[in-house]
PDB file of C-alpha atoms and ligand atoms in Angstrom:
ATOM      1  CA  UNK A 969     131.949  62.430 116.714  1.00 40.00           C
ATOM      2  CA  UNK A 970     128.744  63.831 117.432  1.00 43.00           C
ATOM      3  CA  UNK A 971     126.548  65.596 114.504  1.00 44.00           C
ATOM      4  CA  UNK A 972     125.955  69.163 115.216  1.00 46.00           C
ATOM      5  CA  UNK A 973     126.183  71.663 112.963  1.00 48.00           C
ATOM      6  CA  UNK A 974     126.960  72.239 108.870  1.00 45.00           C
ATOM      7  CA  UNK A 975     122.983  71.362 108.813  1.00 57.00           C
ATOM      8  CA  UNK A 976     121.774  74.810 108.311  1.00 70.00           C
ATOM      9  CA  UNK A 977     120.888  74.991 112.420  1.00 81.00           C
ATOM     10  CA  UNK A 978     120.836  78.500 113.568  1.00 85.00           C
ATOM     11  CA  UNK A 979     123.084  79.534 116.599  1.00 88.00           C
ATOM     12  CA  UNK A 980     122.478  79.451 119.700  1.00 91.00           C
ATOM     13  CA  UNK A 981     120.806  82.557 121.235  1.00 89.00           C
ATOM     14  CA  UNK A 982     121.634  84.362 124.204  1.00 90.00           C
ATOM     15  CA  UNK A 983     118.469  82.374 126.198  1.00 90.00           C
ATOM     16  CA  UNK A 984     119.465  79.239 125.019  1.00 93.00           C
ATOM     17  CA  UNK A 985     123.349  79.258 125.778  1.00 95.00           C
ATOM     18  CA  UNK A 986     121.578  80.366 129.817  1.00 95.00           C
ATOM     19  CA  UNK A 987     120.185  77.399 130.162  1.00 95.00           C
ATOM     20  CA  UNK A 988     122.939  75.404 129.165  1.00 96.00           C
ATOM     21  CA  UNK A 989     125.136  77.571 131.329  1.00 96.00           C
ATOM     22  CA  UNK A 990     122.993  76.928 134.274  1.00 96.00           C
ATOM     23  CA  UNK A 991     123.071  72.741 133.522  1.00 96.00           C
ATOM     24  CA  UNK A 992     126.871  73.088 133.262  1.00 96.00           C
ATOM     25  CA  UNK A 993     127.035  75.101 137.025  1.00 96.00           C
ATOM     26  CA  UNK A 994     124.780  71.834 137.710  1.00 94.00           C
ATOM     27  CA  UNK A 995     127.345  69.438 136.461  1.00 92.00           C
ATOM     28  CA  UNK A 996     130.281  71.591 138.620  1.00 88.00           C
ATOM     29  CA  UNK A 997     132.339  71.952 135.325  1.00 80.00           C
ATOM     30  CA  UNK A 998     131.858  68.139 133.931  1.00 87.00           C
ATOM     31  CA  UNK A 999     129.569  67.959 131.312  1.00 87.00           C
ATOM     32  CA  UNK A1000     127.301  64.861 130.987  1.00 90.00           C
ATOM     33  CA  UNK A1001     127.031  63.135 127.909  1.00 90.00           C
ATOM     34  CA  UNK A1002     124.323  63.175 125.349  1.00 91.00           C
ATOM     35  CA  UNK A1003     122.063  60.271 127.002  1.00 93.00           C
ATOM     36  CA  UNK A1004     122.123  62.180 130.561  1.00 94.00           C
ATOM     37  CA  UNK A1005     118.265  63.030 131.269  1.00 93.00           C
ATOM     38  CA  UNK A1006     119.548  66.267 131.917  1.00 94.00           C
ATOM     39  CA  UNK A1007     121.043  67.172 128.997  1.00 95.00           C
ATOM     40  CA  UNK A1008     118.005  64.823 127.241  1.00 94.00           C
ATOM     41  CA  UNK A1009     115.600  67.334 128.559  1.00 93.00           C
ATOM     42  CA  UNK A1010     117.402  70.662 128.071  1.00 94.00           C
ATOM     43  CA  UNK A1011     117.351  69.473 124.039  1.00 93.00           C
ATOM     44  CA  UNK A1012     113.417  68.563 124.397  1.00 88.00           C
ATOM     45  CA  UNK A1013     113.148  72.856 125.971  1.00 87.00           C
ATOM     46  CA  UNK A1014     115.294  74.071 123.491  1.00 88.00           C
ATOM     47  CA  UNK A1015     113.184  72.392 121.074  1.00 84.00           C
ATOM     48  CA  UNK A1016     110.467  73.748 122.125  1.00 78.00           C
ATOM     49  CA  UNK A1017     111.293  77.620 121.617  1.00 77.00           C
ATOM     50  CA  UNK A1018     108.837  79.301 120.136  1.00 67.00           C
ATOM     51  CA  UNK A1019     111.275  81.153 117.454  1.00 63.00           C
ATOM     52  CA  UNK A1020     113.156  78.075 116.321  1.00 65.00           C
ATOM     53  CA  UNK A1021     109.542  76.578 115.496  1.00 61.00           C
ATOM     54  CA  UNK A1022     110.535  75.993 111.861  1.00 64.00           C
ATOM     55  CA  UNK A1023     114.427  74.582 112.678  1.00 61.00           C
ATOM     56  CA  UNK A1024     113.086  72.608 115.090  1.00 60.00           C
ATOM     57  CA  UNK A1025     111.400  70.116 112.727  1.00 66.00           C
ATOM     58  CA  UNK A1026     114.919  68.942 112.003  1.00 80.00           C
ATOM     59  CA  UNK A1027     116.123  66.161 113.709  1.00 82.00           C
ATOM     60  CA  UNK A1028     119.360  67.863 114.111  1.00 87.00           C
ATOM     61  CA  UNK A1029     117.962  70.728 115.587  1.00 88.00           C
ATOM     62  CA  UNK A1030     119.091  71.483 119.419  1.00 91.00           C
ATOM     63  CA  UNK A1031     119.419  67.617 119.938  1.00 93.00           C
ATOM     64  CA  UNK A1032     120.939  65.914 123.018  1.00 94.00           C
ATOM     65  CA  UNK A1033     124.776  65.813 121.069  1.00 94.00           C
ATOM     66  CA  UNK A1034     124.098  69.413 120.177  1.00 93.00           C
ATOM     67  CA  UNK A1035     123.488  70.225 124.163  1.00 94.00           C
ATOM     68  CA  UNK A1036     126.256  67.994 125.004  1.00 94.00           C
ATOM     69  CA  UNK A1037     128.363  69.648 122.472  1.00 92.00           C
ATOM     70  CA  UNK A1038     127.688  73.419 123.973  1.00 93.00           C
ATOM     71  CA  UNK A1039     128.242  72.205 127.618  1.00 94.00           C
ATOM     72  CA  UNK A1040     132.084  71.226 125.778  1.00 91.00           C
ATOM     73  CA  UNK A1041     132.188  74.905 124.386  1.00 91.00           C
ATOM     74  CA  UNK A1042     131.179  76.281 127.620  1.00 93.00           C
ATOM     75  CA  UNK A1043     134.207  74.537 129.396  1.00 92.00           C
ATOM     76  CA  UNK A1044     136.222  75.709 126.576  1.00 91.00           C
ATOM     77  CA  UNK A1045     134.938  79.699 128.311  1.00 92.00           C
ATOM     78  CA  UNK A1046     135.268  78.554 131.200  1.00 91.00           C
ATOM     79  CA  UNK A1047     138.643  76.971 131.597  1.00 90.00           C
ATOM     80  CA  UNK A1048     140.303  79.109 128.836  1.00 85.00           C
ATOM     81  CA  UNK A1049     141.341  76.206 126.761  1.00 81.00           C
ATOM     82  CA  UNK A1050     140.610  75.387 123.219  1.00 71.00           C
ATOM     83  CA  UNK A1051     138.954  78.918 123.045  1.00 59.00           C
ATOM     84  CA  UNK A1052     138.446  78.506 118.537  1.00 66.00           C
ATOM     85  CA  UNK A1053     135.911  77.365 118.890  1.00 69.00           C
ATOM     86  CA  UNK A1054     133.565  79.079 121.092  1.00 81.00           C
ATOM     87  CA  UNK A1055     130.838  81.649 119.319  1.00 89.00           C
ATOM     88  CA  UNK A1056     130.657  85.279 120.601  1.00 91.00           C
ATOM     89  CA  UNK A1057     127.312  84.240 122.350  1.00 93.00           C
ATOM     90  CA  UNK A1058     129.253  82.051 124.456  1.00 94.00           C
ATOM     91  CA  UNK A1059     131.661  84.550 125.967  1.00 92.00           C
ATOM     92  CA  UNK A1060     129.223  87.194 126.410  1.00 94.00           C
ATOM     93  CA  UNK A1061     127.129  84.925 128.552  1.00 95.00           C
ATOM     94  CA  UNK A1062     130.132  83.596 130.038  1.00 95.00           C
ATOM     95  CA  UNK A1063     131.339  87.432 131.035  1.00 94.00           C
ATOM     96  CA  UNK A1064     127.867  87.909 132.033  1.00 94.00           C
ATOM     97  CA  UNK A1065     127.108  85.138 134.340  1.00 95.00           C
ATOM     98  CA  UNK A1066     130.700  82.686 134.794  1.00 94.00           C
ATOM     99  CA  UNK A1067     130.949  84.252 137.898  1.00 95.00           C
ATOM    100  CA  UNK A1068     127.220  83.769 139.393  1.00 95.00           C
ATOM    101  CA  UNK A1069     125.819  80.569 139.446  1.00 95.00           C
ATOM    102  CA  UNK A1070     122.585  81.886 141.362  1.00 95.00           C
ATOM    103  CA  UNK A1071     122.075  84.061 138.681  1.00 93.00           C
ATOM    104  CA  UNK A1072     121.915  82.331 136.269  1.00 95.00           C
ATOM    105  CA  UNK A1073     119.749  79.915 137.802  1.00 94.00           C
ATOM    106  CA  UNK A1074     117.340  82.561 137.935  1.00 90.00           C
ATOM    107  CA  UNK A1075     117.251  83.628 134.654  1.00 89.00           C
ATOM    108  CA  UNK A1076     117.047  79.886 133.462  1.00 91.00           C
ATOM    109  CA  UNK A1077     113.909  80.068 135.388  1.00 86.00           C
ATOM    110  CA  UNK A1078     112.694  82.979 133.755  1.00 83.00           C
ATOM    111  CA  UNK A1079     113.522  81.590 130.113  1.00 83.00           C
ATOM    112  CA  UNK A1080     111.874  78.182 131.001  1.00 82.00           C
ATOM    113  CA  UNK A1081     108.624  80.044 132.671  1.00 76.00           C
ATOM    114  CA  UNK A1082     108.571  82.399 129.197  1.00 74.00           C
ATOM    115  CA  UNK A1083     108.789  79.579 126.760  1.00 72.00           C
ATOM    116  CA  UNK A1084     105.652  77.650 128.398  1.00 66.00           C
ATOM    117  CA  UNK A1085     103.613  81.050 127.610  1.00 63.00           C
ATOM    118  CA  UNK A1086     105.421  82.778 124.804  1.00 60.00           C
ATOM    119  CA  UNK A1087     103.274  80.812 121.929  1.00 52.00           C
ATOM    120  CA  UNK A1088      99.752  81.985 123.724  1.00 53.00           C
ATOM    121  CA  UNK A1089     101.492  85.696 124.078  1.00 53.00           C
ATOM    122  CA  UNK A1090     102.767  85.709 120.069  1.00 50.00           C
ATOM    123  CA  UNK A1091      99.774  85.473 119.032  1.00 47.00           C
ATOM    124  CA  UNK A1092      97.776  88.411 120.853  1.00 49.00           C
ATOM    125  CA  UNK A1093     101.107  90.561 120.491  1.00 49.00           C
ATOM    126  CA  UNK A1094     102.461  89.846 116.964  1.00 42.00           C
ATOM    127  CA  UNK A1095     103.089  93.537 116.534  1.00 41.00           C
ATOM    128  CA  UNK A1096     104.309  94.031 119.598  1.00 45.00           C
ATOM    129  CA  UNK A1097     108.210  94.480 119.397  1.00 44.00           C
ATOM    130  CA  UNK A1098     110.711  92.472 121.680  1.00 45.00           C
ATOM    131  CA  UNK A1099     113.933  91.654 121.498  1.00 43.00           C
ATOM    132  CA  UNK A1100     115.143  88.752 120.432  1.00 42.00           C
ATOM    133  CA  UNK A1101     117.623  88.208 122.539  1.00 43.00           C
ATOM    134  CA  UNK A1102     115.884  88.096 125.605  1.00 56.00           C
ATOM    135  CA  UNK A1103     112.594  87.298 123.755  1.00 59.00           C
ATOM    136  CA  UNK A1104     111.021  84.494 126.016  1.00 61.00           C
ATOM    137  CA  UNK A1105     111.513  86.419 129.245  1.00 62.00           C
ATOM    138  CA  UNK A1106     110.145  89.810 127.833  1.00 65.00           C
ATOM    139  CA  UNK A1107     106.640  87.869 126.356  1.00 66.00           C
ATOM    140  CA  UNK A1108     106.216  86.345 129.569  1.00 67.00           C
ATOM    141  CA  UNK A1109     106.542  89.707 131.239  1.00 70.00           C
ATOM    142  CA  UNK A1110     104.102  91.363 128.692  1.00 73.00           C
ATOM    143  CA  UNK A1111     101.507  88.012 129.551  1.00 72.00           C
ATOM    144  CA  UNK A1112     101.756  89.546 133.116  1.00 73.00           C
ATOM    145  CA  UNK A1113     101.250  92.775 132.456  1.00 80.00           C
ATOM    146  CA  UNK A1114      97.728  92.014 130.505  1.00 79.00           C
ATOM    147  CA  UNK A1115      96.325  90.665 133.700  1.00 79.00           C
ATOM    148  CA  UNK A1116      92.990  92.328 133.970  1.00 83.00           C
ATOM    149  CA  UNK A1117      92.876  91.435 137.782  1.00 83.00           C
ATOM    150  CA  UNK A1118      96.319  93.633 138.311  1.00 83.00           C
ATOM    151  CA  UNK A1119      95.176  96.563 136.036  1.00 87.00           C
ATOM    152  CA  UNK A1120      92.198  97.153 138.228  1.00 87.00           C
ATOM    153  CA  UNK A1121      93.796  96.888 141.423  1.00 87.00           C
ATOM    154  CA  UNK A1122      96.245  99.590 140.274  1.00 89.00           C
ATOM    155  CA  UNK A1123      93.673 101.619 138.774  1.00 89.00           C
ATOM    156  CA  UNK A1124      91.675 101.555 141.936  1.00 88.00           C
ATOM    157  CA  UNK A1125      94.476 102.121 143.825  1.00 88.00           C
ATOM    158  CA  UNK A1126      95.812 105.068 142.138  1.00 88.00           C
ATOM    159  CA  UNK A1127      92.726 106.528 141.718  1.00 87.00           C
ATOM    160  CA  UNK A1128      92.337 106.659 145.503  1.00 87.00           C
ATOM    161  CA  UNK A1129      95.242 109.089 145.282  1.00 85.00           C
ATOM    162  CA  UNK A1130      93.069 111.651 142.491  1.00 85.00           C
ATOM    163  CA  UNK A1131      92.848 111.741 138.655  1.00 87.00           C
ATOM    164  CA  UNK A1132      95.142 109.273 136.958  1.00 90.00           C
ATOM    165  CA  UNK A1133      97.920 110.411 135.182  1.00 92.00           C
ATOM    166  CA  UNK A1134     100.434 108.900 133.133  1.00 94.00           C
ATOM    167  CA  UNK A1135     103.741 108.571 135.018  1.00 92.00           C
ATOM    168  CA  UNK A1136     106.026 109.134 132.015  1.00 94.00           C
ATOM    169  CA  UNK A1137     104.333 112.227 130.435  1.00 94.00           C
ATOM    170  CA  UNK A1138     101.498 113.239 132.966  1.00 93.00           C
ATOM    171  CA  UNK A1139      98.524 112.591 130.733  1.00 93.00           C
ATOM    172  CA  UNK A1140      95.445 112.258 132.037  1.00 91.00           C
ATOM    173  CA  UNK A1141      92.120 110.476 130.333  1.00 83.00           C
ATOM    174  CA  UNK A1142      90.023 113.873 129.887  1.00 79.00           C
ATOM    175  CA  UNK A1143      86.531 114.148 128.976  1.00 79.00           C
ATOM    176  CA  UNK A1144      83.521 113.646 131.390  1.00 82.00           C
ATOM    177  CA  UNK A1145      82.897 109.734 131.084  1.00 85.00           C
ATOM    178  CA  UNK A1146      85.119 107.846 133.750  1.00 81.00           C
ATOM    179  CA  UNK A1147      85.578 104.720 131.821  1.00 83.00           C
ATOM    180  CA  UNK A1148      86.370 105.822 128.432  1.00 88.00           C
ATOM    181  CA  UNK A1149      89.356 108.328 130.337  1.00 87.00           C
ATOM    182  CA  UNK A1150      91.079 104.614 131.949  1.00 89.00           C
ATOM    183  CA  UNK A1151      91.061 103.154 129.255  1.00 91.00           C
ATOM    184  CA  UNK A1152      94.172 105.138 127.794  1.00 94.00           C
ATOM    185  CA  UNK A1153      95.922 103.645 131.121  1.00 94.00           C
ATOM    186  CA  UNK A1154      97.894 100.565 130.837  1.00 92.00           C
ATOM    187  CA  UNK A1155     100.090  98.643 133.834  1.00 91.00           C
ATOM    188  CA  UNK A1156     103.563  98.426 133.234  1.00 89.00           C
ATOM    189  CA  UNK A1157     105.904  96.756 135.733  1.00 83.00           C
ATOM    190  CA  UNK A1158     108.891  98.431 136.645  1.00 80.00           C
ATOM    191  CA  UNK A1159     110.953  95.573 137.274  1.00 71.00           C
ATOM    192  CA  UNK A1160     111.179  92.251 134.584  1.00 67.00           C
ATOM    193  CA  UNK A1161     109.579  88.916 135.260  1.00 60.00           C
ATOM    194  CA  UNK A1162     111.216  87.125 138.423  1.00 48.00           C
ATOM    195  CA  UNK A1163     111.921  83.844 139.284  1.00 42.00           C
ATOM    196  CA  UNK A1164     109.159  81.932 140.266  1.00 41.00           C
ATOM    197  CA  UNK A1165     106.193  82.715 138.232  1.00 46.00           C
ATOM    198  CA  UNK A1166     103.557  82.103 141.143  1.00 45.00           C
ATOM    199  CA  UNK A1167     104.846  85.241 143.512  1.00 52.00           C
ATOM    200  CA  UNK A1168     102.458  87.990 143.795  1.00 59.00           C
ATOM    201  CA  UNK A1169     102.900  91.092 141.963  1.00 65.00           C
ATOM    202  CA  UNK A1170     102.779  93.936 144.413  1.00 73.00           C
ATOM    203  CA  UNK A1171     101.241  97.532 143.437  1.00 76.00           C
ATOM    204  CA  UNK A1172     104.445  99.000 144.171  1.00 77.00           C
ATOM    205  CA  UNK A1173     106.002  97.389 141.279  1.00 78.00           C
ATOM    206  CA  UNK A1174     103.966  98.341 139.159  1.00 85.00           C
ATOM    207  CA  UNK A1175     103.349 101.479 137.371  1.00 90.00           C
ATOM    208  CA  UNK A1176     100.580 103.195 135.320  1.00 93.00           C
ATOM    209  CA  UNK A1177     101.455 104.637 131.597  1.00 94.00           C
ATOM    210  CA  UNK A1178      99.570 105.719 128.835  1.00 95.00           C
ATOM    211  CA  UNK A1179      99.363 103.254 126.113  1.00 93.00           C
ATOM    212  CA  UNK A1180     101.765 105.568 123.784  1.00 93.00           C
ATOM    213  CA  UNK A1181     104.347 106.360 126.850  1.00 94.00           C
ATOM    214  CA  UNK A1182     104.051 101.840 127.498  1.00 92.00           C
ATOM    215  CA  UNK A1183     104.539 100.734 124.018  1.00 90.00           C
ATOM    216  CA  UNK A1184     107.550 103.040 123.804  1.00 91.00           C
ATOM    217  CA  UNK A1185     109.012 101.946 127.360  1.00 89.00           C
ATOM    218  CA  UNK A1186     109.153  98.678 125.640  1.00 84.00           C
ATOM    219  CA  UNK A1187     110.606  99.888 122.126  1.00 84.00           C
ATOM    220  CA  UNK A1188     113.331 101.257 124.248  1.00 85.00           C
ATOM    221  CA  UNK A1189     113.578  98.305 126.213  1.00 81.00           C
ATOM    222  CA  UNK A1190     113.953  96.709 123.066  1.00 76.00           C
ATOM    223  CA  UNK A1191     116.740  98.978 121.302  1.00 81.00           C
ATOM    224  CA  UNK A1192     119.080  98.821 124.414  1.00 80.00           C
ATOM    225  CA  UNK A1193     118.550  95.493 125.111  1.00 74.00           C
ATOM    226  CA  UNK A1194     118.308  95.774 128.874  1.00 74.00           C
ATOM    227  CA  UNK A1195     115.462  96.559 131.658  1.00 75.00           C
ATOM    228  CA  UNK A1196     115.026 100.646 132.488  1.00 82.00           C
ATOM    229  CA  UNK A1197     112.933 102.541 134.751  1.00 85.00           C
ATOM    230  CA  UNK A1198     110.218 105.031 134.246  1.00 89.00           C
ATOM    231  CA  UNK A1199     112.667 108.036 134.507  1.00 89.00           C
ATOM    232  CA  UNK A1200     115.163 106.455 131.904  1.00 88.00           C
ATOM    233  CA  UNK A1201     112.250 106.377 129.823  1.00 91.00           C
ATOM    234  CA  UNK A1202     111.347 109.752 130.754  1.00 91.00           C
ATOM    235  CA  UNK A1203     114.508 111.190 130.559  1.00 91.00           C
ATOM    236  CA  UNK A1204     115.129 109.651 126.924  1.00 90.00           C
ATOM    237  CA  UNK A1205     111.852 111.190 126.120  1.00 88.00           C
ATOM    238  CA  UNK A1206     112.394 114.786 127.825  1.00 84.00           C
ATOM    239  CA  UNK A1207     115.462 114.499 125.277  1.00 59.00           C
ATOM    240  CA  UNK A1208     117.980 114.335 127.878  1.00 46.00           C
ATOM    241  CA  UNK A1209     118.913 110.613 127.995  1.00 41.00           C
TER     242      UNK A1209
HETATM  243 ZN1   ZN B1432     102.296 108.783 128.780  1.00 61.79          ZN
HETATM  244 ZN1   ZN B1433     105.295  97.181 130.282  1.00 61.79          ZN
END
């Protein structure tokens, strides 16, 4: 019997049960055993999270019976059988994404691309709130958003159009000196990091706040716990959301 738990391992996060998800689609419903390379490298990821850093010291921690274990559970959801012993993480994943596959794939992609920045990211943005659930995917997105190259293009484009203005509350910089006005401006993009972390951003997903009206797009981002546009945001803040 494999060694799992009862060793003071925390559960298994929304991101994490994803990617196990999307190696059990892989398997078509059989899961591998504990020396599969697949399930050997999902363990070595899952290691690797940035906010298990101190659990992950223990050998227990997220280790290939571990994986092989959840792939078990996951059948469990997925077949309806021997449902006691399945955590609530589980079935919410499993009513998220049993029935897509290609979704899921997707998001694996995003977790896997977030966790190879999210250390770099922690560190500029420690007071920067995200959620933990979907914590790997939203620091990758922030990394993205602090491109300098993107910023300018959108500032240069939109100020082709006349004086910048925040899209959420319509400030604009004030004042007489040019640069000092911008720099109130931050990009935000509308829609959350996508699969395949070398496509170019277009303009047209991307829109320009104030820093206030950004940092509380993502604090509401954060309290809900799922992706909104710039009129949620501005409808929450107009106080009619
Ligand atoms: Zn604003
Ligand atoms: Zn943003």
């Amino acid at each position: 019997m494999a060694i799992t738990s009862g060793h003071g391992n925390p559960k298994w996060t929304r991101d994490e049960v994803i990617l196990a998800l999307d190696l059990y689609f892989e398997c078509k419903g059989l899961p591998p055993t504990r020396r599969d390379a697949r399930v050997v490298e999902l363990s070595e990821v899952l290691r690797a999270f940035p906010h298990h850093a101190k659990s992950a010291r223990k050998a227990t921690f997220r280790n290939a019976d571990g994986v092989a274990f959840k792939l078990q559970n996951l059948r469990q959801v997925a077949t309806g059988k021997g449902l006691g012993n399945v955590s609530r993480t589980d079935k919410d994943v499993w009513a998220e994404f049993g029935s897509d596959p290609a979704g899921t794939r997707q998001q694996a992609q995003l977790i896997r691309a977030g966790v190879k920045v999210a250390h770099e990211v922690r560190e500029q943005e420690a007071d920067y709130e995200v959620f933990a659930e979907g914590r790997v995917v939203t620091e990758a997105h922030l990394r993205r958003e602090r491109n300098p190259k993107l910023r300018s293009k959108l500032m240069a484009a939109r100020n082709a159009l006349g004086p910048l203005a925040c899209e959420v509350c319509g400030r604009q910089g004030g004042g007489s000196n040019a640069e000092l006005a911008q720099a109130i401006f931050e990009a935000h993009h509308i829609v959350p990091l996508s699969a395949g972390e070398a496509r170019v951003t277009r303009l047209a997903e991307m829109a320009l706040l104030c820093a206030c009206c950004h940092r509380q797009m993502h604090k509401l981002i954060a309290m809900r716990r799922q992706w909104l546009t710039v009129a949620d945001l501005r409808r929450v803040l107009g106080g009619a959301g």
